[in-house]
Coordinates of C-alpha atoms and ligand atoms in Angstrom, one line a residue:
M1 CA 107.6 94.2 79.0
I2 CA 105.5 90.9 79.9
H3 CA 105.0 88.0 76.9
I4 CA 102.5 85.3 78.8
E5 CA 101.4 82.1 76.1
N6 CA 99.6 79.7 76.6
L7 CA 100.3 79.4 80.1
S8 CA 98.3 76.8 82.3
K9 CA 98.7 75.8 85.9
T10 CA 97.2 73.3 87.6
Y11 CA 98.3 72.5 91.3
R12 CA 98.9 68.7 92.3
K13 CA 97.3 70.0 95.2
G14 CA 93.8 69.2 95.0
N15 CA 94.1 68.8 91.4
I16 CA 93.1 72.4 90.8
E17 CA 93.5 74.1 87.3
A18 CA 93.9 77.3 88.5
L19 CA 95.3 79.0 85.3
T20 CA 94.1 77.9 81.9
N21 CA 94.9 79.0 78.7
I22 CA 96.2 82.6 79.9
N23 CA 97.4 84.5 76.5
L24 CA 99.5 88.1 77.8
D25 CA 100.6 91.0 76.5
I26 CA 102.0 93.7 78.6
R27 CA 103.4 96.8 77.0
E28 CA 105.8 98.8 78.5
G29 CA 105.1 101.7 80.6
E30 CA 100.5 100.6 81.4
F31 CA 99.5 100.3 84.6
T32 CA 97.0 97.5 84.5
A33 CA 94.8 96.1 86.8
L34 CA 94.1 92.6 87.4
L35 CA 90.7 91.9 88.4
G36 CA 88.6 88.7 90.2
Q37 CA 86.9 87.2 92.2
N38 CA 89.1 85.3 95.6
G39 CA 90.6 82.0 93.8
A40 CA 90.2 82.9 90.2
G41 CA 93.6 83.0 89.3
K42 CA 95.4 86.4 89.8
S43 CA 97.8 85.3 92.8
T44 CA 99.0 81.8 91.1
L45 CA 99.6 84.2 88.1
I46 CA 101.9 87.0 90.0
N47 CA 103.4 83.7 91.7
I48 CA 104.6 82.6 88.1
L49 CA 106.0 85.4 87.3
A50 CA 108.0 85.7 90.3
G51 CA 109.1 82.3 90.0
N52 CA 107.6 81.5 93.2
V53 CA 105.4 79.4 91.3
K54 CA 106.5 77.0 88.1
K55 CA 103.3 76.5 85.3
N56 CA 102.9 72.9 83.8
T57 CA 102.9 74.4 80.3
G58 CA 103.0 77.8 78.6
R59 CA 105.8 80.1 77.9
V60 CA 107.0 83.3 80.2
V61 CA 109.2 86.6 79.3
I62 CA 109.3 89.4 81.0
G63 CA 111.7 92.1 79.8
G64 CA 112.9 89.5 77.1
F65 CA 114.5 86.7 79.6
D66 CA 112.0 84.0 79.2
L67 CA 110.9 82.4 83.1
D68 CA 112.7 79.1 82.0
R69 CA 116.1 79.7 79.9
H70 CA 117.2 82.5 82.0
E71 CA 115.2 83.1 85.7
L72 CA 117.8 85.2 86.9
D73 CA 117.8 88.1 84.6
T74 CA 114.0 88.0 85.2
K75 CA 113.7 89.2 88.9
K76 CA 116.1 91.9 87.7
V77 CA 113.5 93.6 85.9
I78 CA 110.8 92.6 87.7
G79 CA 109.2 93.2 91.9
I80 CA 106.6 91.8 92.8
V81 CA 104.5 92.2 96.4
P82 CA 103.5 89.3 97.5
Q83 CA 100.0 88.6 98.8
E84 CA 101.5 87.1 101.2
I85 CA 103.7 89.6 104.1
A86 CA 107.0 86.8 103.9
I87 CA 110.0 88.7 105.5
D88 CA 112.3 87.7 108.4
Y89 CA 110.7 89.1 111.8
L90 CA 114.5 89.0 113.6
F91 CA 115.5 92.1 110.9
T92 CA 114.8 95.2 111.6
V93 CA 113.3 97.4 108.1
D94 CA 117.0 98.8 107.5
E95 CA 118.6 95.3 107.7
V96 CA 115.8 94.4 105.8
L97 CA 116.9 97.0 102.5
R98 CA 120.4 96.6 103.5
R99 CA 119.9 93.0 102.8
Q100 CA 117.8 93.5 99.9
S101 CA 120.6 95.5 98.0
G102 CA 123.4 93.3 98.7
Y103 CA 121.1 90.4 96.8
F104 CA 121.4 92.9 93.8
G105 CA 124.6 93.6 94.1
F106 CA 124.3 97.0 95.3
L107 CA 126.3 97.7 98.4
H108 CA 125.9 102.1 98.3
N109 CA 122.0 102.0 98.6
G110 CA 121.9 104.7 100.8
P111 CA 120.5 107.2 99.5
Y112 CA 117.7 105.4 97.1
I113 CA 116.7 104.3 100.5
D114 CA 115.9 106.8 102.6
E115 CA 113.7 107.6 99.4
L116 CA 111.2 104.9 99.9
L117 CA 111.0 105.1 103.2
D118 CA 110.9 108.2 103.0
A119 CA 108.7 107.9 99.8
L120 CA 106.3 104.8 102.0
T121 CA 106.4 106.9 104.9
L122 CA 108.2 104.6 107.0
S123 CA 111.3 106.7 107.8
D124 CA 111.1 106.4 111.7
K125 CA 111.1 102.8 111.4
R126 CA 113.8 102.4 110.2
H127 CA 115.6 100.9 112.8
A128 CA 112.4 99.3 114.2
R129 CA 112.2 95.4 114.5
V130 CA 110.0 94.0 111.1
S131 CA 107.8 92.1 114.3
D132 CA 107.1 95.4 116.2
L133 CA 105.7 97.2 112.8
S134 CA 102.1 97.2 112.4
G135 CA 100.2 94.7 109.1
G136 CA 100.3 98.1 107.0
M137 CA 103.8 98.9 107.6
K138 CA 105.1 95.4 107.1
R139 CA 102.7 95.9 103.7
R140 CA 104.9 98.8 102.6
L141 CA 107.7 97.6 103.5
M142 CA 107.7 94.3 101.3
I143 CA 107.1 97.4 98.1
A144 CA 110.7 99.2 99.3
K145 CA 112.1 95.9 99.4
A146 CA 110.5 94.6 96.1
L147 CA 111.7 98.6 94.4
I148 CA 115.0 98.3 96.2
H149 CA 117.1 97.0 92.4
R150 CA 114.2 100.0 90.9
P151 CA 113.2 96.9 88.5
K152 CA 111.1 98.0 85.2
I153 CA 108.3 95.7 86.4
L154 CA 106.4 96.8 89.4
V155 CA 103.5 94.1 89.9
L156 CA 101.2 94.6 93.2
D157 CA 98.9 91.4 94.9
E158 CA 96.6 93.3 96.8
P159 CA 98.9 96.1 98.2
T160 CA 96.0 97.6 100.1
A161 CA 94.5 94.8 102.1
G162 CA 95.5 96.2 105.4
V163 CA 96.2 99.5 104.8
D164 CA 93.7 102.6 106.4
V165 CA 93.0 104.7 103.7
E166 CA 95.3 107.6 104.2
M167 CA 98.1 105.4 103.8
R168 CA 96.4 103.7 100.5
R169 CA 96.4 107.5 98.6
S170 CA 100.3 107.9 100.0
M171 CA 101.4 104.6 98.7
Y172 CA 99.2 105.0 95.8
E173 CA 100.2 108.2 95.3
Y174 CA 104.1 106.9 95.0
I175 CA 103.3 104.0 92.5
E176 CA 101.5 106.6 89.9
R177 CA 104.4 109.1 90.9
L178 CA 106.6 105.1 89.6
N179 CA 104.1 104.7 86.9
R180 CA 104.7 108.7 85.0
N181 CA 108.4 108.1 84.6
G182 CA 108.4 104.7 83.7
T183 CA 107.9 101.9 85.1
T184 CA 105.7 99.1 83.8
I185 CA 102.4 98.4 87.4
I186 CA 100.6 95.4 87.3
L187 CA 97.7 95.8 90.3
T188 CA 95.4 93.2 92.3
T189 CA 93.6 94.8 94.1
H190 CA 89.7 94.4 95.8
Y191 CA 89.6 98.0 95.8
L192 CA 87.9 99.0 92.2
E193 CA 87.9 102.6 92.9
E194 CA 91.2 102.3 92.9
A195 CA 91.5 100.0 90.0
E196 CA 89.6 102.3 88.2
K197 CA 91.5 105.9 89.3
L198 CA 94.2 104.5 88.6
C199 CA 94.7 101.5 85.6
G200 CA 95.1 101.9 82.1
R201 CA 93.8 98.5 81.5
I202 CA 91.6 96.2 82.8
I203 CA 92.0 92.7 83.0
V204 CA 89.8 90.1 84.5
I205 CA 90.2 87.2 85.8
N206 CA 87.5 84.7 86.2
D207 CA 87.7 80.8 87.1
G208 CA 91.9 80.8 85.4
R209 CA 90.5 82.0 82.5
I210 CA 90.6 85.7 81.2
I211 CA 87.2 86.7 79.9
A212 CA 87.3 90.7 79.7
D213 CA 91.3 92.3 78.5
E214 CA 90.8 95.8 77.7
S215 CA 91.7 99.6 78.3
K216 CA 89.8 101.1 80.8
K217 CA 88.6 104.0 78.5
S218 CA 87.0 101.8 76.1
M219 CA 85.8 99.4 78.3
M220 CA 84.2 102.3 80.3
E221 CA 82.4 103.9 77.4
K222 CA 81.1 100.9 76.1
Q223 CA 78.8 100.7 78.7
G224 CA 78.2 104.6 77.7
R225 CA 74.9 103.9 77.2
H226 CA 73.7 103.1 80.2
V227 CA 73.1 103.7 83.6
I228 CA 72.1 102.6 87.2
V229 CA 69.4 103.4 89.1
E230 CA 69.9 103.0 92.7
V231 CA 67.0 102.4 94.3
H232 CA 66.9 102.7 98.4
V233 CA 63.2 101.1 99.8
S234 CA 61.6 101.1 102.9
R235 CA 61.1 97.3 103.6
D236 CA 63.6 94.4 102.9
L237 CA 63.7 93.5 99.1
S238 CA 64.0 89.2 98.1
P239 CA 64.3 88.4 94.2
A240 CA 60.8 87.6 93.9
D241 CA 59.9 91.9 94.1
V242 CA 62.3 91.6 90.7
T243 CA 61.2 89.3 88.6
G244 CA 59.1 91.6 86.6
L245 CA 62.7 94.2 85.9
A246 CA 64.9 90.7 85.1
E247 CA 65.7 92.7 81.9
F248 CA 67.1 95.6 83.5
E249 CA 69.6 93.1 85.4
P250 CA 68.2 93.8 88.9
R251 CA 70.7 93.5 92.0
I252 CA 70.0 93.6 95.1
A253 CA 72.6 95.3 98.5
E254 CA 72.5 95.5 101.6
R255 CA 68.7 94.2 102.0
T256 CA 67.0 97.1 100.7
I257 CA 68.8 98.8 97.9
L258 CA 67.8 97.6 94.4
Y259 CA 70.5 98.0 91.5
L260 CA 69.5 98.3 87.7
K261 CA 71.2 98.6 84.3
V262 CA 69.0 100.4 82.3
E263 CA 69.6 102.3 78.2
K264 CA 69.3 106.0 79.4
T265 CA 66.5 106.7 76.5
R266 CA 63.8 103.0 78.4
L267 CA 64.2 105.6 82.3
M268 CA 60.9 107.1 82.2
E269 CA 59.7 103.0 81.8
V270 CA 61.2 101.8 84.6
V271 CA 60.2 104.9 86.6
Q272 CA 57.0 103.5 85.6
K273 CA 57.3 100.1 86.1
L274 CA 59.1 100.7 89.2
T275 CA 55.4 102.4 90.6
N276 CA 53.5 99.5 89.2
L277 CA 55.8 97.5 91.9
Q278 CA 54.8 99.6 94.5
L279 CA 58.0 99.2 96.5
D280 CA 58.1 102.4 99.1
I281 CA 61.0 104.3 98.0
V282 CA 63.2 106.7 99.5
N283 CA 65.4 107.6 97.5
L284 CA 66.8 107.2 94.2
V285 CA 69.9 107.7 92.4
I286 CA 70.8 108.0 88.9
E287 CA 73.7 107.2 88.2
K288 CA 76.9 107.1 85.3
P289 CA 78.2 103.0 86.1
K290 CA 81.6 102.6 87.8
L291 CA 84.1 99.8 87.5
E292 CA 82.5 97.8 90.0
D293 CA 79.4 98.0 87.8
I294 CA 81.2 96.9 85.1
Y295 CA 83.5 94.2 86.7
L296 CA 80.0 92.3 88.3
D297 CA 78.4 92.1 85.6
L298 CA 81.2 90.8 83.9
I299 CA 82.0 87.7 86.6
N300 CA 77.9 87.2 86.5
R301 CA 77.1 86.7 82.8
Ligands
ADP401 N1 99.8 76.0 96.5 C1 98.4 75.9 96.4 N2 98.0 74.2 95.9 C2 96.8 74.3 96.1 N3 96.0 75.1 95.2 C3 95.9 75.7 95.1 C4 97.2 77.1 96.2 N4 97.3 77.7 96.0 C5 96.2 78.6 95.0 N5 95.4 77.6 95.2 C6 94.2 77.1 94.1 O1 94.2 78.2 93.3 C7 93.0 78.5 93.1 C8 93.9 80.0 92.4 O2 94.1 80.9 93.4 P1 94.3 81.8 93.6 O3 95.8 81.9 92.6 O4 95.9 81.9 95.3 O5 94.1 82.9 93.5 P2 92.8 84.8 93.4 O6 94.3 85.3 93.9 O7 93.0 84.9 92.6 O8 92.1 84.7 94.6 C9 92.0 78.7 94.0 O9 91.3 77.8 93.7 C10 93.1 78.6 94.8 O10 92.5 77.2 95.7
MG402 MG1 95.9 86.2 95.9

């Protein structure tokens, strides 16, 4: 559905190389997470797909249409929810969606607009002005807008930023339903538990380069020999406390929690080491690695 070849982008302003030689194939029906720290280049990639940012080099084909030669055709197969909320504040929700329908030449899109508003819990805001919507509502309206022409591909750039937990869940239920019905989905999010739950494929971008690209299943399985040991101690930890544990890739969080990545066969050895360190352990949790652990591993490597 999306083919990207040797794609690079340098912003003239600041001479920032945002993407370096990206190669990527997204197949029909996939649900892909695009992960990476702030500034990694995720939005740049998405904005190039949307035609809002011009690439320097490389080839991009969307739904069979080459972006350089058939940009208008690419817009018919892809729906993009950009990270920045950009909707005309003076219109009502209904007007925004009707105008967007008109833009694509759909004159009788009423029943589908009803369906979208219902699925995105916006029905009772139908006649409200955009300027009167909350951040989360605006974001849901952006999703409805991106879906107005029933695109085969939906790309969401941090769609849950500013959306409360309850709404997030119903939003994702709808996106999952779209995917089950065949829509190809690409999602960037900072909530790794969401990516872990929803996505079948994980792509990690770091500093403008793809550093990991594989199925979630194989990514998680590779880590199968390890567990994450979570050590809660009664005082603040410093890096000096854990120098003797370097081979277990120690990570300190919230000052008093220590995470270690341990091969299952070496668990007792680690417990012994922790005992020797006299850390005054108040809680010890052993867990299977989560996507978040694997992700942190990747970007810190
Ligand atoms: N319009 C722009 N002009 C100049 N630099 C930009 C622009 N947009 C993004 N950048 C830079 O490009 C890099 C990638 O940014 P971005 O694609 O927004 O990353 P992400 O979405 O992963 O946080 C960053 O260094 C960012 O500062
Ligand atoms: Mg971004």
